[in-house]
PDB file of C-alpha atoms in Angstrom:
ATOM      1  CA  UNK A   1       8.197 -10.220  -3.036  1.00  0.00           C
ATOM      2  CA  UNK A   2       5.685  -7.905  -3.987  1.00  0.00           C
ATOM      3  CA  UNK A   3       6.368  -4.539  -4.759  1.00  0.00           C
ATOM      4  CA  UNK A   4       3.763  -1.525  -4.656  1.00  0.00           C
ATOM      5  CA  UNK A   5       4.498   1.567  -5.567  1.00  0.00           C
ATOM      6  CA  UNK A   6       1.858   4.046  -4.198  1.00  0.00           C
ATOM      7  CA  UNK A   7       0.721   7.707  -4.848  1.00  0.00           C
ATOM      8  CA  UNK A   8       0.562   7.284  -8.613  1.00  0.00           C
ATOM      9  CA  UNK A   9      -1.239  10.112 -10.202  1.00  0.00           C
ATOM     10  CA  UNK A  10       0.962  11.657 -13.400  1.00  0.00           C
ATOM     11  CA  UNK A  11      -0.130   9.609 -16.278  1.00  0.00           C
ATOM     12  CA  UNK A  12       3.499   9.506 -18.125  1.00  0.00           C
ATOM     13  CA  UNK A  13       4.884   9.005 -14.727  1.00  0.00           C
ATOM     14  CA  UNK A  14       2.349   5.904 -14.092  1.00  0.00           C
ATOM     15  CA  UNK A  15       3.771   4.806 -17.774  1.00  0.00           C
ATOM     16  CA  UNK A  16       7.058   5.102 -16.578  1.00  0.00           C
ATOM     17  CA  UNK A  17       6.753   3.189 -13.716  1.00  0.00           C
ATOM     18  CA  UNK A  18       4.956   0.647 -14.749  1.00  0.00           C
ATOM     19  CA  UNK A  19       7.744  -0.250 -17.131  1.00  0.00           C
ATOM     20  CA  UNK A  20       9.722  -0.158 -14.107  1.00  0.00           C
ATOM     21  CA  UNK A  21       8.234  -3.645 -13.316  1.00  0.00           C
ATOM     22  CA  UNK A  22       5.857  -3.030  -9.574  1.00  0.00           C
ATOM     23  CA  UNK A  23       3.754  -6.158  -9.120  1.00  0.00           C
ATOM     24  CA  UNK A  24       0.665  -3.273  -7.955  1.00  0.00           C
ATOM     25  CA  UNK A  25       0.277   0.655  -8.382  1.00  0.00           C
ATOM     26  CA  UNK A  26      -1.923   2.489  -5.369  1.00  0.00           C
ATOM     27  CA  UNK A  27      -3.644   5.644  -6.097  1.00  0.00           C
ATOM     28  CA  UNK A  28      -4.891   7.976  -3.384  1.00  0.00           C
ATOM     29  CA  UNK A  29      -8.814   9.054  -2.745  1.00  0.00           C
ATOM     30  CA  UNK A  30      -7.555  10.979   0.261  1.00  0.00           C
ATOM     31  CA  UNK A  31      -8.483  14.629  -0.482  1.00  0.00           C
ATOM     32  CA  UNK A  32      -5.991  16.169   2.139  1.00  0.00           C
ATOM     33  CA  UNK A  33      -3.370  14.164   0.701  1.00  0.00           C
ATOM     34  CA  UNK A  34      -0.629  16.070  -2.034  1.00  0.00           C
ATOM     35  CA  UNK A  35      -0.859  12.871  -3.764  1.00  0.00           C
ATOM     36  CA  UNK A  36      -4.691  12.786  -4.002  1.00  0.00           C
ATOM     37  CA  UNK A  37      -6.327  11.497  -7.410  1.00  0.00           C
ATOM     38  CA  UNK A  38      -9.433  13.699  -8.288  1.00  0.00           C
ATOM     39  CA  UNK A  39     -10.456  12.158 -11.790  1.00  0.00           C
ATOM     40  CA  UNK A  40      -9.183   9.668 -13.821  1.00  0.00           C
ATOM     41  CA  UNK A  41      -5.712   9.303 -15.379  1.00  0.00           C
ATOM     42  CA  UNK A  42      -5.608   9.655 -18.815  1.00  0.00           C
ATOM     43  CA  UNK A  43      -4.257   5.743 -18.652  1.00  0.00           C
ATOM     44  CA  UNK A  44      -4.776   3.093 -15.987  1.00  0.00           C
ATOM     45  CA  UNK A  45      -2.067   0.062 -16.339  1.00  0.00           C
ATOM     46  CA  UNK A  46      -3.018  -3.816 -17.072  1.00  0.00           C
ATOM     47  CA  UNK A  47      -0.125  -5.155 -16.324  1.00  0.00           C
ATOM     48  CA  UNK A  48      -0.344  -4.471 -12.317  1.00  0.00           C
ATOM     49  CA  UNK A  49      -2.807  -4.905  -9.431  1.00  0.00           C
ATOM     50  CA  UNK A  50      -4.422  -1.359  -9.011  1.00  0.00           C
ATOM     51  CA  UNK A  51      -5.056  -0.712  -5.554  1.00  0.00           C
ATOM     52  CA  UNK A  52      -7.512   2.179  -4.440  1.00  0.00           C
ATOM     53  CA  UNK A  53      -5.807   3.736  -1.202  1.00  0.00           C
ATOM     54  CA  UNK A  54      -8.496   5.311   1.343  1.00  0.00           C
ATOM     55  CA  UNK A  55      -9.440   6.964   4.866  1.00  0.00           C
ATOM     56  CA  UNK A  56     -12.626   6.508   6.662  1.00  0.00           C
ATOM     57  CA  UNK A  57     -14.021   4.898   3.818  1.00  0.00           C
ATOM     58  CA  UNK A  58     -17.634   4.519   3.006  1.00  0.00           C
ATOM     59  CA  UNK A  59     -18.779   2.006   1.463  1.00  0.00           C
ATOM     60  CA  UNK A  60     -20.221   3.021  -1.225  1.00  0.00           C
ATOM     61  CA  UNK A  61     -18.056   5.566  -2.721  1.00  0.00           C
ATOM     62  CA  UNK A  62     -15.097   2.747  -1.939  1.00  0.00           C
ATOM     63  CA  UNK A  63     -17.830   0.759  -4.554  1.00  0.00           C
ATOM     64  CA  UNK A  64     -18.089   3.856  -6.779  1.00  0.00           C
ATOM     65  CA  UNK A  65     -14.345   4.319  -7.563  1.00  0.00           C
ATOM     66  CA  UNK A  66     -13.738   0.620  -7.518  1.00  0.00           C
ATOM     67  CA  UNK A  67     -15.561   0.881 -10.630  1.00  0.00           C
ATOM     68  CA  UNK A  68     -14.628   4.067 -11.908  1.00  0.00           C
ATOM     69  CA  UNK A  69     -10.620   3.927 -11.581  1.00  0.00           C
ATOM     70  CA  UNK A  70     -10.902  -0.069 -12.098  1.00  0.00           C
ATOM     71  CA  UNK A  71      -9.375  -1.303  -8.833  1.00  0.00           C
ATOM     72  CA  UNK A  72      -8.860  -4.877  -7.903  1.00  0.00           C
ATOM     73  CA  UNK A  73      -7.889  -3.927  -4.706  1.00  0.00           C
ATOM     74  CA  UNK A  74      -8.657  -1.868  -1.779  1.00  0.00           C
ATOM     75  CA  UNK A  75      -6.339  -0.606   1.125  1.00  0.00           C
ATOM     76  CA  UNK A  76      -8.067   1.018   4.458  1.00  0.00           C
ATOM     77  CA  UNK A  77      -7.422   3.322   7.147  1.00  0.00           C
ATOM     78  CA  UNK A  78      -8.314   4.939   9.761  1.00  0.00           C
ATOM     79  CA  UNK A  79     -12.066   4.061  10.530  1.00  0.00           C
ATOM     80  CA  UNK A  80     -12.929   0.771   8.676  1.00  0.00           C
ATOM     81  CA  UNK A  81     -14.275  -2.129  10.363  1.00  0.00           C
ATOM     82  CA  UNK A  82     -13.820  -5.824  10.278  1.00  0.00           C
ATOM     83  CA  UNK A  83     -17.586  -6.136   8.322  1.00  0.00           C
ATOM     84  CA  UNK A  84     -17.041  -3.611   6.367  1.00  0.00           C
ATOM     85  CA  UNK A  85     -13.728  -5.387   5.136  1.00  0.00           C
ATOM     86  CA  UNK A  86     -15.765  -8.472   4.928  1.00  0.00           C
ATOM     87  CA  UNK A  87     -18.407  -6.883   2.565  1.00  0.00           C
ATOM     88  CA  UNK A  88     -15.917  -5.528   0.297  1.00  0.00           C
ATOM     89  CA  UNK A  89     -14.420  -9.274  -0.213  1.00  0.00           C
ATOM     90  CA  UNK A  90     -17.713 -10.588  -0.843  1.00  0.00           C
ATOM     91  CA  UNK A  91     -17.868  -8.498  -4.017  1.00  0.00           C
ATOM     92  CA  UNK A  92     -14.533  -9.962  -4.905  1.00  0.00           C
ATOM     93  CA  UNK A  93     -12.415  -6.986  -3.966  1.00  0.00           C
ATOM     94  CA  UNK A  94      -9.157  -7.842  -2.190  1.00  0.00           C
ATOM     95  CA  UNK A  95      -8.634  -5.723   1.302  1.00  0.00           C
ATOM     96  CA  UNK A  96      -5.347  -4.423   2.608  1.00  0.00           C
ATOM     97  CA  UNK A  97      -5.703  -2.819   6.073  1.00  0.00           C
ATOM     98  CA  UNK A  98      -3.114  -0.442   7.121  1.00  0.00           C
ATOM     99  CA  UNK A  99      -2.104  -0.531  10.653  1.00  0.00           C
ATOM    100  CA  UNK A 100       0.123   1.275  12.113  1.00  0.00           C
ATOM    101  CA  UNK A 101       3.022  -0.029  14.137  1.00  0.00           C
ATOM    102  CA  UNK A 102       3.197   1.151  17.659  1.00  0.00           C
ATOM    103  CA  UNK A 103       3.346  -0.854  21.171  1.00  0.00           C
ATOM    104  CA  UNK A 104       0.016  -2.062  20.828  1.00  0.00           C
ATOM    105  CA  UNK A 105      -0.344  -2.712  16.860  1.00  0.00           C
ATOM    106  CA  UNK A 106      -0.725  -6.678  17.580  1.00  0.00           C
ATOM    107  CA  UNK A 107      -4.290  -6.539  19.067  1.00  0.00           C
ATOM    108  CA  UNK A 108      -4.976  -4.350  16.863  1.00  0.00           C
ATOM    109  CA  UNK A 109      -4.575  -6.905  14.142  1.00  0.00           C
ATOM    110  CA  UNK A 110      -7.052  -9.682  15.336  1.00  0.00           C
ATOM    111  CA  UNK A 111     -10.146  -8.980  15.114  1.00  0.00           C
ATOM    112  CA  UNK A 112      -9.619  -8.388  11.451  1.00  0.00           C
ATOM    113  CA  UNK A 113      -8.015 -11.722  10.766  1.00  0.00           C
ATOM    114  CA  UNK A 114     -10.043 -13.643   8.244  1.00  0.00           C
ATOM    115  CA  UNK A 115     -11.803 -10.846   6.734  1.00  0.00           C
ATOM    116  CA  UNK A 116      -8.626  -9.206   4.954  1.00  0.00           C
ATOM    117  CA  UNK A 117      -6.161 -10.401   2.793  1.00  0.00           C
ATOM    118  CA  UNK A 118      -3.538  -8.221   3.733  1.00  0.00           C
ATOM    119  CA  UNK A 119      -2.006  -6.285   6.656  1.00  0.00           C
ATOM    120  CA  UNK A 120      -0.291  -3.074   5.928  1.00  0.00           C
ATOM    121  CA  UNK A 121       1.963  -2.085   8.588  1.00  0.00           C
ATOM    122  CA  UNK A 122       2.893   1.568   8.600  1.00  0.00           C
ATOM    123  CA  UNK A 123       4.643   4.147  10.538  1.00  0.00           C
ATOM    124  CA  UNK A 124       2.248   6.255  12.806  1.00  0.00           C
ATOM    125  CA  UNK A 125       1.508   9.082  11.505  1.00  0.00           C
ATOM    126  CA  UNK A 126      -1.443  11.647  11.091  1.00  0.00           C
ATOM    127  CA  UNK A 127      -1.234  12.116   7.789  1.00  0.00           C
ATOM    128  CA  UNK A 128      -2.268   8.407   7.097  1.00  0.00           C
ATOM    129  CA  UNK A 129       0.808   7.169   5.303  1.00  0.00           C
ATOM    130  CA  UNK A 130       2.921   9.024   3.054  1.00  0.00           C
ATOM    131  CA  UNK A 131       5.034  10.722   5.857  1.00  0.00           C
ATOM    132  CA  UNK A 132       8.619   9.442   4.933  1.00  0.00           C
ATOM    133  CA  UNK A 133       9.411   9.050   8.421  1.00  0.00           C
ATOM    134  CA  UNK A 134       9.899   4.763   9.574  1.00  0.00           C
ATOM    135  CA  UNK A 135       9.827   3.061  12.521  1.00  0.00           C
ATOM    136  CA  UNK A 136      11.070   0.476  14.690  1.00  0.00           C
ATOM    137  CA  UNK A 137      10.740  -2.506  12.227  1.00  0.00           C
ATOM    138  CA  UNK A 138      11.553  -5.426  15.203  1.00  0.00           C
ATOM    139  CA  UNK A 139       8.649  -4.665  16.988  1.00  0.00           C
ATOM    140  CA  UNK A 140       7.033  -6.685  13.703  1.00  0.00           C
ATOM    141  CA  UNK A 141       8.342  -9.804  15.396  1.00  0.00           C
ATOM    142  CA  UNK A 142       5.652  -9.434  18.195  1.00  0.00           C
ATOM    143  CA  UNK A 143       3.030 -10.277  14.999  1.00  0.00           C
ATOM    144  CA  UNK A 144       2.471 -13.791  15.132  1.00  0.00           C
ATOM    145  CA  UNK A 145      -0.096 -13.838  12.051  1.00  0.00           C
ATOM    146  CA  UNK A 146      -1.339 -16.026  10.122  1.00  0.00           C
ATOM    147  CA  UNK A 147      -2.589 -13.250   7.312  1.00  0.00           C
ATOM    148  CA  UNK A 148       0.228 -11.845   5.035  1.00  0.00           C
ATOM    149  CA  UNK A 149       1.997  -7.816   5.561  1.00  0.00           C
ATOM    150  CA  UNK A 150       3.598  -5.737   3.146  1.00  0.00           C
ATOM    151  CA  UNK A 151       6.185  -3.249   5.052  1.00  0.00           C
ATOM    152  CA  UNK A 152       5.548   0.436   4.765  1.00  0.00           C
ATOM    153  CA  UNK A 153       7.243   3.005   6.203  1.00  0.00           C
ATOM    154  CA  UNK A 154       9.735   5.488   4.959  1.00  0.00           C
ATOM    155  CA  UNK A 155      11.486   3.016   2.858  1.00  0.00           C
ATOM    156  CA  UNK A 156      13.810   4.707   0.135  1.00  0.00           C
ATOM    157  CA  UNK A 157      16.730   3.799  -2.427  1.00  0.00           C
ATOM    158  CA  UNK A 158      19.033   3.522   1.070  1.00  0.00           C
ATOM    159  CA  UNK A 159      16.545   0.904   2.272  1.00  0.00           C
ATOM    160  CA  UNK A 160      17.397  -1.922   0.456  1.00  0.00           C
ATOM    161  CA  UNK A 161      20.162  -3.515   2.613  1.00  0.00           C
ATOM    162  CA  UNK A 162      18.363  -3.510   5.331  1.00  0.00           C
ATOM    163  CA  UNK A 163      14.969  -4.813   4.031  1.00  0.00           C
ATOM    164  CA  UNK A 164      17.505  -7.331   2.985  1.00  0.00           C
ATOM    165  CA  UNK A 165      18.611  -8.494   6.589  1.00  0.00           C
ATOM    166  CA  UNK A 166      14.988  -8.430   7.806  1.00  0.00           C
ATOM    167  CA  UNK A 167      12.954 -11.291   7.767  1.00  0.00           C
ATOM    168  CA  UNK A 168       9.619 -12.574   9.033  1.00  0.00           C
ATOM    169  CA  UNK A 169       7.503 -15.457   7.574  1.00  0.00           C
ATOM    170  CA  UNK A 170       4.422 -13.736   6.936  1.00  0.00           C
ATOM    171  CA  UNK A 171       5.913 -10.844   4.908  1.00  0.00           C
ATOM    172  CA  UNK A 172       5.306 -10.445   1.382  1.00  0.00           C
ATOM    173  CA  UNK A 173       6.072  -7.268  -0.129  1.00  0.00           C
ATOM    174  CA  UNK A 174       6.971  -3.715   0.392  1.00  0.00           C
ATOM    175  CA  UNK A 175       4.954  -0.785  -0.252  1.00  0.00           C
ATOM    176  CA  UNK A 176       6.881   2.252  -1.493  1.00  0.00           C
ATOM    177  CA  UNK A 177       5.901   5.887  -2.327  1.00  0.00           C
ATOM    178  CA  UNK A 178       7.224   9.426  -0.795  1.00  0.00           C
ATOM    179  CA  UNK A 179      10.796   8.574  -0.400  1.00  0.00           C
ATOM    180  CA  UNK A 180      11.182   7.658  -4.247  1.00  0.00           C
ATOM    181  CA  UNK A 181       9.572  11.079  -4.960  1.00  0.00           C
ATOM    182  CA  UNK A 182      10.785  13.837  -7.302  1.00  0.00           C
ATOM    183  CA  UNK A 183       7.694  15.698  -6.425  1.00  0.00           C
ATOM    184  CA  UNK A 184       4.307  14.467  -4.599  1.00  0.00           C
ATOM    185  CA  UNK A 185       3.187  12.130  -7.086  1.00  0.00           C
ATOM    186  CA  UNK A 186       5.904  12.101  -9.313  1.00  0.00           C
ATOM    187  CA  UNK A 187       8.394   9.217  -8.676  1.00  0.00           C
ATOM    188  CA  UNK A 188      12.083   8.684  -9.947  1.00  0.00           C
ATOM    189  CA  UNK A 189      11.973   5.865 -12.452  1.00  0.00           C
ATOM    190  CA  UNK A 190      15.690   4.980 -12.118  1.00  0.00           C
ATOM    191  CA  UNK A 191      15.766   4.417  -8.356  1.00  0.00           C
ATOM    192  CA  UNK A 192      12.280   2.760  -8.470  1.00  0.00           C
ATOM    193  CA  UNK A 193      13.497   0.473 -11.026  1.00  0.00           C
ATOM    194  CA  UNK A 194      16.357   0.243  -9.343  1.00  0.00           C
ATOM    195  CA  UNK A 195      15.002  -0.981  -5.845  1.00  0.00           C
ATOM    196  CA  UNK A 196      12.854  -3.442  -7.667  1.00  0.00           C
ATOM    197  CA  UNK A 197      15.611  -5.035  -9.593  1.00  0.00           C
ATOM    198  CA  UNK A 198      17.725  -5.462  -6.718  1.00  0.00           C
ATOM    199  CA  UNK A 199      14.645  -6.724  -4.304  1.00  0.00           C
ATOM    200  CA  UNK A 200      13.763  -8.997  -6.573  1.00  0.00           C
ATOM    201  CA  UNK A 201      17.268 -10.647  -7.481  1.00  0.00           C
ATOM    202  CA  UNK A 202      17.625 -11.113  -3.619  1.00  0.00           C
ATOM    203  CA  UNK A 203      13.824 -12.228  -2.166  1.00  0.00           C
ATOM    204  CA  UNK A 204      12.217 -13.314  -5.776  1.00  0.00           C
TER     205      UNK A 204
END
């Protein structure tokens, strides 16, 4: 399972964490976000798949901090369409689009399937992720695929028994952020490390 641990910002904290053991770190180029990343950390991790997290993108300052914060990976939402996902592959840059889960979420999903690598699915929210509130995670059984999702959603510590009992064949990881918080931005390193160990002894 993949584990991403998002709204990294603190550079001792990102230190921390990465020790932790997350298979990818997200930062935030969200400006109304209390998590937001304004210039670069003093130190950027090798050891994990950085992931650039942002809203309405444009393309080219998506391109800009790519190369400035030295992401390998992108994640999308709000307005960002299918070519514009498509475009930011052909450069080599992996795409996660966030979606988020409500009645109609599935239909949402297809006209982006073969020009992402990854779903996201979220709880709805206005604040574009980050809300610590979840969601109703069997309506994920209505997704039929084929492309991979990480789970997002309010997950915590508490969460781990039931991510546990849940089970679909296209997911692949879990993306985790506000509800491991001390402060925005500044995550627990116990019960991170904690979560990991015991995802990763159960779905490896």
């Amino acid at each position: 399972m993949i584990i991403k641990v998002c709204g990294m910002r603190d550079t001792s904290n990102i230190r921390a964490i990465e020790q932790a053991g997350p298979d990818w770190m997200g930062f935030i180029f969200y400006p109304p976000s209390p998590r937001y990343v304004s210039e670069l950390p003093d130190y950027i991790p090798d050891s994990v798949i950085r992931v650039g997290v942002f809203v309405h993108p444009k393309f080219q300052d998506v391109i800009q901090h790519v190369k400035d914060f030295h992401l390998q990976t992108v994640q999308l939402h709000g307005k960002a369409s299918p070519e514009m996902c498509q475009s930011f592959r052909e450069k080599g840059i992996k795409v996660i689009r966030a979606v988020p889960v409500t009645e109609t979420f599935v239909s949402e999903t297809a006209e982006y399937v073969g020009k992402v690598d990854y779903f996201l699915f979220d709880t709805p929210t206005l604040k574009f992720g980050g809300s610590g509130q979840s969601y109703d995670w069997s309506l994920l059984s209505r997704y039929p695929g084929p492309t991979p999702f990480l789970l997002s959603g309010g997950l915590s510590p508490d969460s781990v028994s039931s991510l546990q009992k849940f089970h679909h064949p296209c997911l692949v990881g879990y993306d985790i952020n506000s509800g491991f918080e001390i402060s925005p931005a500044i995550k627990d390193v116990a019960s991170v490390k904690k979560f990991i160990d015991q995802i990763k002894t159960t779905q490896p």
